[in-house]
Short mmCIF file of C-alpha atoms in Angstrom, two decimals:
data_model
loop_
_atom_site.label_atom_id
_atom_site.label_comp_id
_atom_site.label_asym_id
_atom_site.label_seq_id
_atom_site.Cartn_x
_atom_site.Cartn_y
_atom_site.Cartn_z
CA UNK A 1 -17.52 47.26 96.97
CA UNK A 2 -17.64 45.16 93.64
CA UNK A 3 -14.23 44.56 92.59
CA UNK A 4 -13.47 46.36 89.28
CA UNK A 5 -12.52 44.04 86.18
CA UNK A 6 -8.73 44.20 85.44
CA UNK A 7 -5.82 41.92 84.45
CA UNK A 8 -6.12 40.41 88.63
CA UNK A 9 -10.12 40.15 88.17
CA UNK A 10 -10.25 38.47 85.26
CA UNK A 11 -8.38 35.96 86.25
CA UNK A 12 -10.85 34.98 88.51
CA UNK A 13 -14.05 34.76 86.01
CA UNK A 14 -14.83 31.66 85.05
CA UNK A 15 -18.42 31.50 84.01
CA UNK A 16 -19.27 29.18 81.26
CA UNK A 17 -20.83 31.80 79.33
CA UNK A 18 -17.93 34.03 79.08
CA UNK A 19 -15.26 33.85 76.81
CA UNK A 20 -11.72 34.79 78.35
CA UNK A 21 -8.75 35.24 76.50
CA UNK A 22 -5.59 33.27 77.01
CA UNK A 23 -3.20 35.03 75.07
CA UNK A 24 0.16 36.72 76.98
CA UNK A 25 -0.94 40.31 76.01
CA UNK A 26 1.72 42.29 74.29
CA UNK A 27 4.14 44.91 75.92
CA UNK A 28 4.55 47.01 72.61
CA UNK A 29 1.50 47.52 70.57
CA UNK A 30 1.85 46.51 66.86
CA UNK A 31 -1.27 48.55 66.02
CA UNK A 32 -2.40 52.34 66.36
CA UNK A 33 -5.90 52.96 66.13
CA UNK A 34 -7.02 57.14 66.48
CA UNK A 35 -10.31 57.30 67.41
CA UNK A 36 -11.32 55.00 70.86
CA UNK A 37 -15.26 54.91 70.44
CA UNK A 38 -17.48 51.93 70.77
CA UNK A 39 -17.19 51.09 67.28
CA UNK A 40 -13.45 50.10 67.48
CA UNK A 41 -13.74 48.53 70.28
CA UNK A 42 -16.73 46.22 69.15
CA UNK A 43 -15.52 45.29 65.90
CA UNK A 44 -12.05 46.05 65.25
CA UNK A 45 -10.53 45.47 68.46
CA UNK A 46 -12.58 41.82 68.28
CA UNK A 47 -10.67 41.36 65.13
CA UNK A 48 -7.27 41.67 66.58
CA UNK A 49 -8.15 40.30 69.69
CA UNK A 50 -8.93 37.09 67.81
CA UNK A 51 -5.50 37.33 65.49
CA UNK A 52 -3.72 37.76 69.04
CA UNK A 53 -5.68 34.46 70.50
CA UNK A 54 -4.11 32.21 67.22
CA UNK A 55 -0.34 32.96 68.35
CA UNK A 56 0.06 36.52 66.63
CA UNK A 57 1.57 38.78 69.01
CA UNK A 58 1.77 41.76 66.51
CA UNK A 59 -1.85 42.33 66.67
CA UNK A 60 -1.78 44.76 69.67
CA UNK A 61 -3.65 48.06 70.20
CA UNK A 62 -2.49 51.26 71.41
CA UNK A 63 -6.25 53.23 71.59
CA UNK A 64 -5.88 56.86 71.12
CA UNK A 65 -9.01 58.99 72.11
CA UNK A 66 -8.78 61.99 70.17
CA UNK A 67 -10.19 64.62 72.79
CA UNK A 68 -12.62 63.02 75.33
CA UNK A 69 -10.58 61.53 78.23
CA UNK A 70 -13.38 59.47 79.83
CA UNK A 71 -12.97 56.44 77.97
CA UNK A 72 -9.43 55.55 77.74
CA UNK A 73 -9.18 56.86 81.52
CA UNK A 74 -11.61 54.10 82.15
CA UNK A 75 -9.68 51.83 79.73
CA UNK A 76 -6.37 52.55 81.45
CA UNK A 77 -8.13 51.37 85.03
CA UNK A 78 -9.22 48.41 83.84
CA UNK A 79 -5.59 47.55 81.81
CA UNK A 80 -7.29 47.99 78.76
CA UNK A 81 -9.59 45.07 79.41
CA UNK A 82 -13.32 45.31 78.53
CA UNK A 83 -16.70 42.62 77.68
CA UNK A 84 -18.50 42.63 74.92
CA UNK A 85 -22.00 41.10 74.87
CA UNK A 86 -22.67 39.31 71.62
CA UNK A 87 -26.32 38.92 70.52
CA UNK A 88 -28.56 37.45 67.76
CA UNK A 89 -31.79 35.19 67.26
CA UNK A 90 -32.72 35.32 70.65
CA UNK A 91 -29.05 34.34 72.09
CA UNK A 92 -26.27 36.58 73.53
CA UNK A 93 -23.03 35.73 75.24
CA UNK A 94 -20.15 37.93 76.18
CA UNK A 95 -16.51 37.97 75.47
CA UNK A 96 -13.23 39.97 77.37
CA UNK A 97 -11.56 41.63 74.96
CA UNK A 98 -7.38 42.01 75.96
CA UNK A 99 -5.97 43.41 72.51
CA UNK A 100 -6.37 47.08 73.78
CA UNK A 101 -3.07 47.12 75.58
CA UNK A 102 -2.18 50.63 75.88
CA UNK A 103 -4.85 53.96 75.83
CA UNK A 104 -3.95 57.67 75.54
CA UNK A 105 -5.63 60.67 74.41
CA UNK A 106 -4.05 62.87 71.50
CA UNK A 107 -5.16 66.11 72.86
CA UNK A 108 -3.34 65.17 75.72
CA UNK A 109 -1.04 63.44 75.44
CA UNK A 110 0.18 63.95 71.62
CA UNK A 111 4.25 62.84 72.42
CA UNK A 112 3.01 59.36 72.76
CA UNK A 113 0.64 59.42 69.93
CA UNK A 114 3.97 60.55 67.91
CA UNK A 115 6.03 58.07 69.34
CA UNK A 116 3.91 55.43 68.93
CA UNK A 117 3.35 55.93 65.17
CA UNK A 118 7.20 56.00 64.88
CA UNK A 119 7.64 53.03 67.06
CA UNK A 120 9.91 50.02 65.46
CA UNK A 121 6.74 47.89 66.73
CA UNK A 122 4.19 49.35 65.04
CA UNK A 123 3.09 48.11 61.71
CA UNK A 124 -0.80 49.72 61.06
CA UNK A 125 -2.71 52.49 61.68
CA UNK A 126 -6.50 52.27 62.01
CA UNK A 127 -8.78 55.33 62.69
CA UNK A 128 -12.45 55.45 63.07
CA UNK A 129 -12.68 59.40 63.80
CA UNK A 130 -15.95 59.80 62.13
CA UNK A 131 -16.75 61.53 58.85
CA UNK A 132 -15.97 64.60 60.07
CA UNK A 133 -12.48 64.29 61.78
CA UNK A 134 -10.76 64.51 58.27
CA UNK A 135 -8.93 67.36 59.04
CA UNK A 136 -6.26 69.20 58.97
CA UNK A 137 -5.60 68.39 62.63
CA UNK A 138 -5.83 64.71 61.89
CA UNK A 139 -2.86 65.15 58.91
CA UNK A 140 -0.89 67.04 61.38
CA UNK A 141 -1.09 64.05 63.85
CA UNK A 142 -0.53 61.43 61.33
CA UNK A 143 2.70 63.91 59.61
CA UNK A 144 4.57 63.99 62.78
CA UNK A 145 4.63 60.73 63.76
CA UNK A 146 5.08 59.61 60.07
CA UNK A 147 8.34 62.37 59.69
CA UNK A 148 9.92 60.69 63.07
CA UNK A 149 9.62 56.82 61.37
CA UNK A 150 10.81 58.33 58.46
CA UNK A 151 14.20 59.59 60.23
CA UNK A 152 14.55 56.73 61.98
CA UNK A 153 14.97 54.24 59.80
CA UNK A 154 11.98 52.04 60.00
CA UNK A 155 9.61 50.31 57.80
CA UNK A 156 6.74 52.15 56.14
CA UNK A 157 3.04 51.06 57.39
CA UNK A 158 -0.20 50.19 56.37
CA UNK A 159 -2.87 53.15 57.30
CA UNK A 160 -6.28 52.02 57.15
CA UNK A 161 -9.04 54.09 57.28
CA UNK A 162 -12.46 52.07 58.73
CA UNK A 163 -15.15 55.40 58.73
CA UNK A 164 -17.90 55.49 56.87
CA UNK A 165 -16.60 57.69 53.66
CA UNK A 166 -16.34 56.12 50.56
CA UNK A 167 -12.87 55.94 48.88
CA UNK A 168 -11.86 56.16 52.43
CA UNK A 169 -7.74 55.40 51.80
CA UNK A 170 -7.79 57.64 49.04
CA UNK A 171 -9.01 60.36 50.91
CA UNK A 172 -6.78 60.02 53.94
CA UNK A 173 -3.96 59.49 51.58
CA UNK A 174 -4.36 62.74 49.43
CA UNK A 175 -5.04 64.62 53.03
CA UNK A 176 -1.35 63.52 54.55
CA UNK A 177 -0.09 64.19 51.02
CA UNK A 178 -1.54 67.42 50.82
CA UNK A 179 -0.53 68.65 54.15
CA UNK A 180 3.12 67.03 53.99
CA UNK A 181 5.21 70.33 53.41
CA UNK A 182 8.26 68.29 53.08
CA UNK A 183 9.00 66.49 49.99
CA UNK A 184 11.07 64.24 50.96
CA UNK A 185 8.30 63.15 53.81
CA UNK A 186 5.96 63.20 50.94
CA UNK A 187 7.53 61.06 48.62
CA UNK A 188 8.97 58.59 51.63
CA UNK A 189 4.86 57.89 52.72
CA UNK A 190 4.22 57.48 48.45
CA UNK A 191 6.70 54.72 48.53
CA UNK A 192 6.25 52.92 52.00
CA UNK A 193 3.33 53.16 53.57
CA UNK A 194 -0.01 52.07 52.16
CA UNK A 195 -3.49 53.55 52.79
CA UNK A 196 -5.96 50.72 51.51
CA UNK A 197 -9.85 52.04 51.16
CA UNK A 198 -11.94 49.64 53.95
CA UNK A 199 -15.46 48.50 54.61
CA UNK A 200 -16.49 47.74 58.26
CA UNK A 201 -19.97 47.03 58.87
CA UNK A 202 -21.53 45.90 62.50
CA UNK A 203 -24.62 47.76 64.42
CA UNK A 204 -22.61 49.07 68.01
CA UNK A 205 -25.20 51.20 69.65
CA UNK A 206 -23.84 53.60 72.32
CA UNK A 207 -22.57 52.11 75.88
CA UNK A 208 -25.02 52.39 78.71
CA UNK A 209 -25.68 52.07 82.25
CA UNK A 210 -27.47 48.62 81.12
CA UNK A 211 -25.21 47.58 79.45
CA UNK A 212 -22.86 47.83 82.49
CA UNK A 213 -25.36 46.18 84.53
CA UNK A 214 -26.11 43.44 82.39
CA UNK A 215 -22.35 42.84 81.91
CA UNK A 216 -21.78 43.17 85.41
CA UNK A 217 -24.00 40.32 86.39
CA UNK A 218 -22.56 37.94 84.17
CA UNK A 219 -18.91 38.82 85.34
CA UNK A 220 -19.40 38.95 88.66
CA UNK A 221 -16.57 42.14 88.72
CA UNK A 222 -17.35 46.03 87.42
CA UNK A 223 -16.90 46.85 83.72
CA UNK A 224 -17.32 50.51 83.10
CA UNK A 225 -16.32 49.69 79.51
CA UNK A 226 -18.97 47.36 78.70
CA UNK A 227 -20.64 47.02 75.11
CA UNK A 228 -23.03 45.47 73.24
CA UNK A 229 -23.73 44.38 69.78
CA UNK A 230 -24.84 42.46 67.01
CA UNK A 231 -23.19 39.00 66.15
CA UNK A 232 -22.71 39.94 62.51
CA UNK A 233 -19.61 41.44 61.58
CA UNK A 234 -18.04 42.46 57.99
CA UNK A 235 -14.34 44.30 57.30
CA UNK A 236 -13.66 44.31 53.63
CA UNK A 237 -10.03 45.71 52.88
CA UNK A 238 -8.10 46.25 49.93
CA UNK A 239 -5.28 44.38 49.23
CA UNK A 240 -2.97 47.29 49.58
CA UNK A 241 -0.56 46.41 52.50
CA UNK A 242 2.72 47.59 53.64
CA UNK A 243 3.46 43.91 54.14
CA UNK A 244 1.84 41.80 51.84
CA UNK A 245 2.07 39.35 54.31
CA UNK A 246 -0.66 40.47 56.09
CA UNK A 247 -3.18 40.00 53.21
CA UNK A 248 -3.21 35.71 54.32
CA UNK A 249 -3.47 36.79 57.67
CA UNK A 250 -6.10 38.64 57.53
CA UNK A 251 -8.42 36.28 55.43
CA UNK A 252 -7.17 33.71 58.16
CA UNK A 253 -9.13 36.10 60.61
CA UNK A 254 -12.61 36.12 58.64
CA UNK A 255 -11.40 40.04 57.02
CA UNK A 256 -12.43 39.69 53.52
CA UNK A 257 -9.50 41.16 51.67
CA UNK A 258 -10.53 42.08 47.74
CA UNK A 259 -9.44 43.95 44.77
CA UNK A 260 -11.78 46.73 44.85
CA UNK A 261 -13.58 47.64 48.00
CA UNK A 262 -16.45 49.89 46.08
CA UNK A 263 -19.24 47.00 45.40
CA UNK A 264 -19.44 46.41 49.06
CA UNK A 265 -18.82 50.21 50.27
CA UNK A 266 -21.39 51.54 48.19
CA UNK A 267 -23.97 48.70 49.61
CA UNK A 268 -23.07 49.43 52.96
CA UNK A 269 -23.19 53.64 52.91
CA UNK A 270 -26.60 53.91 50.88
CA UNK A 271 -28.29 50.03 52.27
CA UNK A 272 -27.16 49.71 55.90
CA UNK A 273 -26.10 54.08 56.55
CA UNK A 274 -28.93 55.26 53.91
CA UNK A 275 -31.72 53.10 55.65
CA UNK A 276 -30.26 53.96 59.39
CA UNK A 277 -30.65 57.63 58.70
CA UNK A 278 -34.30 57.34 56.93
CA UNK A 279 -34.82 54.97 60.31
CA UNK A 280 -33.57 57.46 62.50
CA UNK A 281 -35.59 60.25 61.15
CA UNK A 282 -38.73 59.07 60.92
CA UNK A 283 -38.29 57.29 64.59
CA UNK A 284 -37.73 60.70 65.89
CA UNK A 285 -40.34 62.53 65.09
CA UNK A 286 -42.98 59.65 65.72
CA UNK A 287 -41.29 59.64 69.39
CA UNK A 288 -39.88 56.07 68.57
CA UNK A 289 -36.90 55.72 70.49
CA UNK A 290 -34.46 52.84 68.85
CA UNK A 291 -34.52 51.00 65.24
CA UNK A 292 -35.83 47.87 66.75
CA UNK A 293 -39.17 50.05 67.65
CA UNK A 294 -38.99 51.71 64.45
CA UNK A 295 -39.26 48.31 62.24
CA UNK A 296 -41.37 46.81 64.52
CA UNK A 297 -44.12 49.15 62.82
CA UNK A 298 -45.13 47.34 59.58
CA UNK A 299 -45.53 50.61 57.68
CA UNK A 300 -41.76 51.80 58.34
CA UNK A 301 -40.66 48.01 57.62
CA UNK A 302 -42.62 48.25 54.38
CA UNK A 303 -41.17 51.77 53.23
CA UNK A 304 -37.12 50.47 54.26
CA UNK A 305 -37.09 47.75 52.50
CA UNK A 306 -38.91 49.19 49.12
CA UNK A 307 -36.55 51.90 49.52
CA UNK A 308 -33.31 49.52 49.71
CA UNK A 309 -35.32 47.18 46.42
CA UNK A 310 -36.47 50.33 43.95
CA UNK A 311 -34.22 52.88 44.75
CA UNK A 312 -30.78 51.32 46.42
CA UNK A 313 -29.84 48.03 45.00
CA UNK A 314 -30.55 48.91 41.32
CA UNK A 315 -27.24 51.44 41.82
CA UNK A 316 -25.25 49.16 43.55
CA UNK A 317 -22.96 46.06 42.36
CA UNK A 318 -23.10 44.04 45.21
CA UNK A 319 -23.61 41.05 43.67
CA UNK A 320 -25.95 39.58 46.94
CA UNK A 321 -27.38 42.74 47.55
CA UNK A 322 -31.22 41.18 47.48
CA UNK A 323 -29.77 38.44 50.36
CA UNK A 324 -27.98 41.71 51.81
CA UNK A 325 -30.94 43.59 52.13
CA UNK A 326 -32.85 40.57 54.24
CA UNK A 327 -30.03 40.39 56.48
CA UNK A 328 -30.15 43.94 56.97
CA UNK A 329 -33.96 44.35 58.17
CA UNK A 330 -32.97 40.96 60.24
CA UNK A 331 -30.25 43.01 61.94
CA UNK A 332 -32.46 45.97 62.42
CA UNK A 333 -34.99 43.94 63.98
CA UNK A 334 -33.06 42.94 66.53
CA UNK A 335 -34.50 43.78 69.89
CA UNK A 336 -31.05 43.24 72.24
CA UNK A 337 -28.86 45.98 70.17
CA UNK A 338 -30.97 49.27 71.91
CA UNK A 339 -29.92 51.30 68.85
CA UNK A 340 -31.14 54.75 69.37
CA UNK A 341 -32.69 57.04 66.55
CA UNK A 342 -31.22 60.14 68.34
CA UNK A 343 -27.21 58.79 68.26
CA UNK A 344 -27.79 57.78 64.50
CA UNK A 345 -29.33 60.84 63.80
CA UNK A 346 -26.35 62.75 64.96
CA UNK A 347 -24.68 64.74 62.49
CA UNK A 348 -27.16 63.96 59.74
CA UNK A 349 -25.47 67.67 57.48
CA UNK A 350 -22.62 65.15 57.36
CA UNK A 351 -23.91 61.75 56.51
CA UNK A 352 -26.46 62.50 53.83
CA UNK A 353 -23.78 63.23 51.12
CA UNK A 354 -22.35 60.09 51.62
CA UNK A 355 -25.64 58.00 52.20
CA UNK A 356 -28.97 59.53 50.42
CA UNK A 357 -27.37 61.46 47.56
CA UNK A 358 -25.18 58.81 45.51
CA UNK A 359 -28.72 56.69 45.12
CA UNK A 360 -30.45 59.13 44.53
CA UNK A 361 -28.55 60.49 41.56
CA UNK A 362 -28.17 56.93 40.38
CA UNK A 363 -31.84 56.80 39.82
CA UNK A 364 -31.55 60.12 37.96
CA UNK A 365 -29.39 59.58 35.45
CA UNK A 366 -30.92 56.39 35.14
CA UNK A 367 -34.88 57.74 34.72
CA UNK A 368 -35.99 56.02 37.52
CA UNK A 369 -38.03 56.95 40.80
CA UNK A 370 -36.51 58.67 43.71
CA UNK A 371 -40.09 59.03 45.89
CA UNK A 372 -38.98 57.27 48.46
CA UNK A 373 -35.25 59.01 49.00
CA UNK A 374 -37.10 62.47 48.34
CA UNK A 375 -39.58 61.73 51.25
CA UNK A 376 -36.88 60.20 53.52
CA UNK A 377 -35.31 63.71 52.79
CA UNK A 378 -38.52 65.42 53.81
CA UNK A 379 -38.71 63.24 56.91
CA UNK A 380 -35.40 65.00 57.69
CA UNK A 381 -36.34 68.28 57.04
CA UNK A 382 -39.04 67.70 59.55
CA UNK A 383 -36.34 66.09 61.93
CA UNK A 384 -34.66 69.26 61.69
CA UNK A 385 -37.69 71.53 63.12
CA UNK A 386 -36.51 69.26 67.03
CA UNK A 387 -40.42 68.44 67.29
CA UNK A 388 -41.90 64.95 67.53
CA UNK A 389 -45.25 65.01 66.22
CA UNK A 390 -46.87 64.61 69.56
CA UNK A 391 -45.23 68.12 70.63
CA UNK A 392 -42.28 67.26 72.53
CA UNK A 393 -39.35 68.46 71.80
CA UNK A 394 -35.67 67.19 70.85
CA UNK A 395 -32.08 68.64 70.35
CA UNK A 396 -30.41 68.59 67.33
CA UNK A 397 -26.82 67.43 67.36
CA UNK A 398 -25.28 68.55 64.29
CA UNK A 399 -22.45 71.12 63.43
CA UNK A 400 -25.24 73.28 61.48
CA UNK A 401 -28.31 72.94 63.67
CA UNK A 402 -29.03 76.33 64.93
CA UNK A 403 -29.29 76.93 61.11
CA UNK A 404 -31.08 73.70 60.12
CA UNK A 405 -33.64 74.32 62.31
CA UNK A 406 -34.32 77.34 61.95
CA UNK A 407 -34.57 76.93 57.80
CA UNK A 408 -36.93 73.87 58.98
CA UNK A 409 -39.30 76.26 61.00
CA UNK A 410 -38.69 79.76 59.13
CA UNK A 411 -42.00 78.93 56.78
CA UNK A 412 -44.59 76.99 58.87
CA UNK A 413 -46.73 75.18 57.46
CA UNK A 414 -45.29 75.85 53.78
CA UNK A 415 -44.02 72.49 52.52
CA UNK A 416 -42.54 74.22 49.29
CA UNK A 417 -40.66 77.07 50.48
CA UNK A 418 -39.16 74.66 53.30
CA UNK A 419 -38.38 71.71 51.42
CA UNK A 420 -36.70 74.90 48.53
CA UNK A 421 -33.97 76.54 51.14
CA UNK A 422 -33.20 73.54 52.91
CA UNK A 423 -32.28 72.06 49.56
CA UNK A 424 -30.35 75.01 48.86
CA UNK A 425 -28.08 74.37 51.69
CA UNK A 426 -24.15 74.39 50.25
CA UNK A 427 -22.50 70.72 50.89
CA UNK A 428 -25.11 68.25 51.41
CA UNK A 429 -26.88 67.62 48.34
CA UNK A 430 -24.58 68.57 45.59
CA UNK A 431 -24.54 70.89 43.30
CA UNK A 432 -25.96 68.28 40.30
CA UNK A 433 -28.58 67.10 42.78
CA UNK A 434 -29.78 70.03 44.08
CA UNK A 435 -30.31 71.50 40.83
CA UNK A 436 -32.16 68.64 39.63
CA UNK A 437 -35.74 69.62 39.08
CA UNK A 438 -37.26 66.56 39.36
CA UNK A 439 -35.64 65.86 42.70
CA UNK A 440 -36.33 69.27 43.96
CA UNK A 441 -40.67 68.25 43.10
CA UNK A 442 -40.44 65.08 44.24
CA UNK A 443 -38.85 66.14 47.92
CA UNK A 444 -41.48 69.58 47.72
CA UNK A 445 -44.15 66.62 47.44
CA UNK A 446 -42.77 64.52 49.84
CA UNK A 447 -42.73 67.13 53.05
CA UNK A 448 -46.63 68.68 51.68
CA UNK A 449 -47.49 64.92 52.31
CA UNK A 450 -45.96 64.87 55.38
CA UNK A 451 -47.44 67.85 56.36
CA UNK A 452 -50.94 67.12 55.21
CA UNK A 453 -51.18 63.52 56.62
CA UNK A 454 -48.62 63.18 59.61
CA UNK A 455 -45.80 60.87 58.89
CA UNK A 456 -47.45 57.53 59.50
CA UNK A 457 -49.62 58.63 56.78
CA UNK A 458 -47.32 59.59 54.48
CA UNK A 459 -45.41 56.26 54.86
CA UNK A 460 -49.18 54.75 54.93
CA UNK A 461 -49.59 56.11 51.34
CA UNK A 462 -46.36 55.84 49.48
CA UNK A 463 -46.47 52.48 50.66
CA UNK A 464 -49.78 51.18 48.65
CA UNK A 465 -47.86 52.82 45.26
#
């Protein structure tokens, strides 16, 4: 039996193309981060991992799974430990990553979620819960562990949202603040803590049995948390800290720490989010399985990146959002990262607002052309019928898609009564949007053309414009 990679094993790895920590990991974590998915532990986790490798010892993670128990039971096994495979231009290596010292699951285990928060150790919070975990349940977590510091006596912290929602901080801030029945609570978290808006940006498709294998070989021990992922990496963070402190350290790190988050949240949701989702949608339904085999066809390359030049950057302030872009189709275009259409497309109701419908009413007000974000739209709405083009079918995963698809199949065949309820639908385009007439005609001719000409041909046409 393979021996399974723990704080024993990896003592014993010592290929030259792994990287091993050398760092004494910490007993107390410094950090709690809600929300233990691949992302985190890719990009985050990588951060403080490195901040823990320069002499820090405050850097360390307590991982807190919200519901599922699988991965920080795996975690726990393997004392936290886990390799990342790194890969770009042809090259990959891997890395051990030790800065997840502690894992628990809140539905489980919610006393040491509570405790933790409150801990005299603990300095940040960091969540990546997904757009849709903003909830009530969430504040209540956050409240009671927040109300326990408070009593106690110690210092306020810095909670940092990393999800893909713009205005990110502000939004957690004014959901603790809202559900905070206690003034005293309320006005303690005003004062102390800090909840700076964030930026994170690196591909992490999901783990895999692959990925296990491939990380496996190179180890020579088991890693049941292996991942994989791009080289790239970007956190940009307001400097809003509960210790100002940390602003030097973080820069120190690589984090790029600015005034105003916005420029580069904005590029990020509607260039890197806005083109994944168009990606993912069209890949679907033409049976395409990841983004790499998605812009290896020249006429989806050609659509993404006139969509990110005439209808993305001119709405943006990113001030290298042309250099952005190139990066961006280099990134997608990268065959190691396995990024599948389906996991991107997950939960689409949720990510449009954020991704598709900020450009596209930037090119409204502004008079200029939304065809290509009205037929990425209609790509969707034929996403949403669960039917690649060849007839095989798919599942949606998305909180509304017994009533997506079902709006997407209700009028077969009719491109403008289609395209007309499923722009009706309440929270995903807006209420300025969705009234917008011009939109509305532009998305109506968008799914007729995808209709008439399959979807190669549609991209095949809007592409010679």
């Amino acid at each position: 039996m393979t021996a399974k990679l723990n704080a024993t094993a990896v003592l014993t790895i010592s290929s030259p193309g792994v990287a091993v920590f050398d760092y004494p990991r910490p007993v107390q974590p410094g950090v709690v981060h809600l929300g233990l998915g691949a992302f985190h532990r890719a990009h985050q986790a990588l951060v403080f991992d490195g901040l823990l490798q320069s002499g820090d010892p405050r850097w360390g993670v307590l991982g807190v799974a919200m519901r599922s128990t699988a991965v920080a039971d795996t975690l726990k096994e393997q004392d936290g430990l886990y390799s990342v495979q790194l890969s770009s231009a042809g090259k990959t290596r891997c890395q051990i990553v030790g800065s997840i010292v502690q894992t628990c699951v809140a539905a489980r285990e919610p006393e040491q979620v509570t405790a933790a928060i409150a801990a005299a150790s603990t300095r940040w919070i960091t969540l990546t819960v997904t757009e849709k975990g903003y909830t009530a349940e969430l504040a209540g977590l956050l409240l009671k562990g927040l109300a326990q510091r408070r009593v106690e006596g110690h210092a306020g912290l810095t909670i940092a949202s990393c999800d893909n929602l713009s205005g990110n901080g502000d939004k957690l801030k004014a959901l603790c603040l809202q559900a905070a029945g206690d003034e005293g609570l309320r006005r303690w978290i005003s004062d102390r803590c800090t909840f700076p808006n964030s930026m994170v940006d690196r591909i992490v498709p999901a783990a895999t049995p692959a990925c296990s294998a491939a990380a496996n070989a190179v180890l020579g021990v088991a890693d049941e948390g292996a991942l994989a992922t791009e080289e790239f990496w970007e956190w940009v963070i307001e400097e809003n800290f509960a210790d100002p402190e940390d602003a030097a350290v973080l820069r120190g790190a690589g984090v790029n720490v600015v005034a105003s988050v916005k420029p580069f949240e904005d590029a990020k949701l509607r260039m890197l989010n806005g083109s994944h989702s168009a990606i993912a949608c069209i890949g679907a339904v033409l049976g395409l399985p990841t983004v790499f085999d998605c812009v290896a066809q020249p006429e989806i390359r050609a659509f993404i990146h006139a969509l990110m030049t005439e209808e993305i950057i001119p709405g943006i302030a990113r001030p290298d959002a042309p250099a952005y872009r190139d990066a961006l189709l280099e990134r997608f275009a990268n065959p190691a990262l396995n990024h599948s259409v389906h996991q991107i497309a997950t939960d689409s109701s949720k990510k449009i607002p954020q991704r598709w419908v900020p450009a596209a009413q930037s090119q409204l007000d502004c008079g200029g052309s939304v065809d290509r974000l009205a037929l990425a739209a209609a790509a969707w709405m034929n996403y949403c019928r669960g039917e690649e083009e060849g007839g095989a079918t798919f599942a949606l995963n998305d909180p509304q898609a017994a009533n997506l698809q079902a709006l997407a199949t209700q009028y077969k065949g009719n491109a403008a009564q289609t395209a007309g309820v499923m722009l009706d639908l309440p929270g995903i385009w807006g209420e300025s949007l969705s009234c917008d007439t011009r939109w509305r005609v532009r998305v109506k001719h968008g799914l007729s053309r995808i209709q008439a000409l399959g979807l190669r041909g549609a991209l095949a046409e809007i592409n010679i414009v």
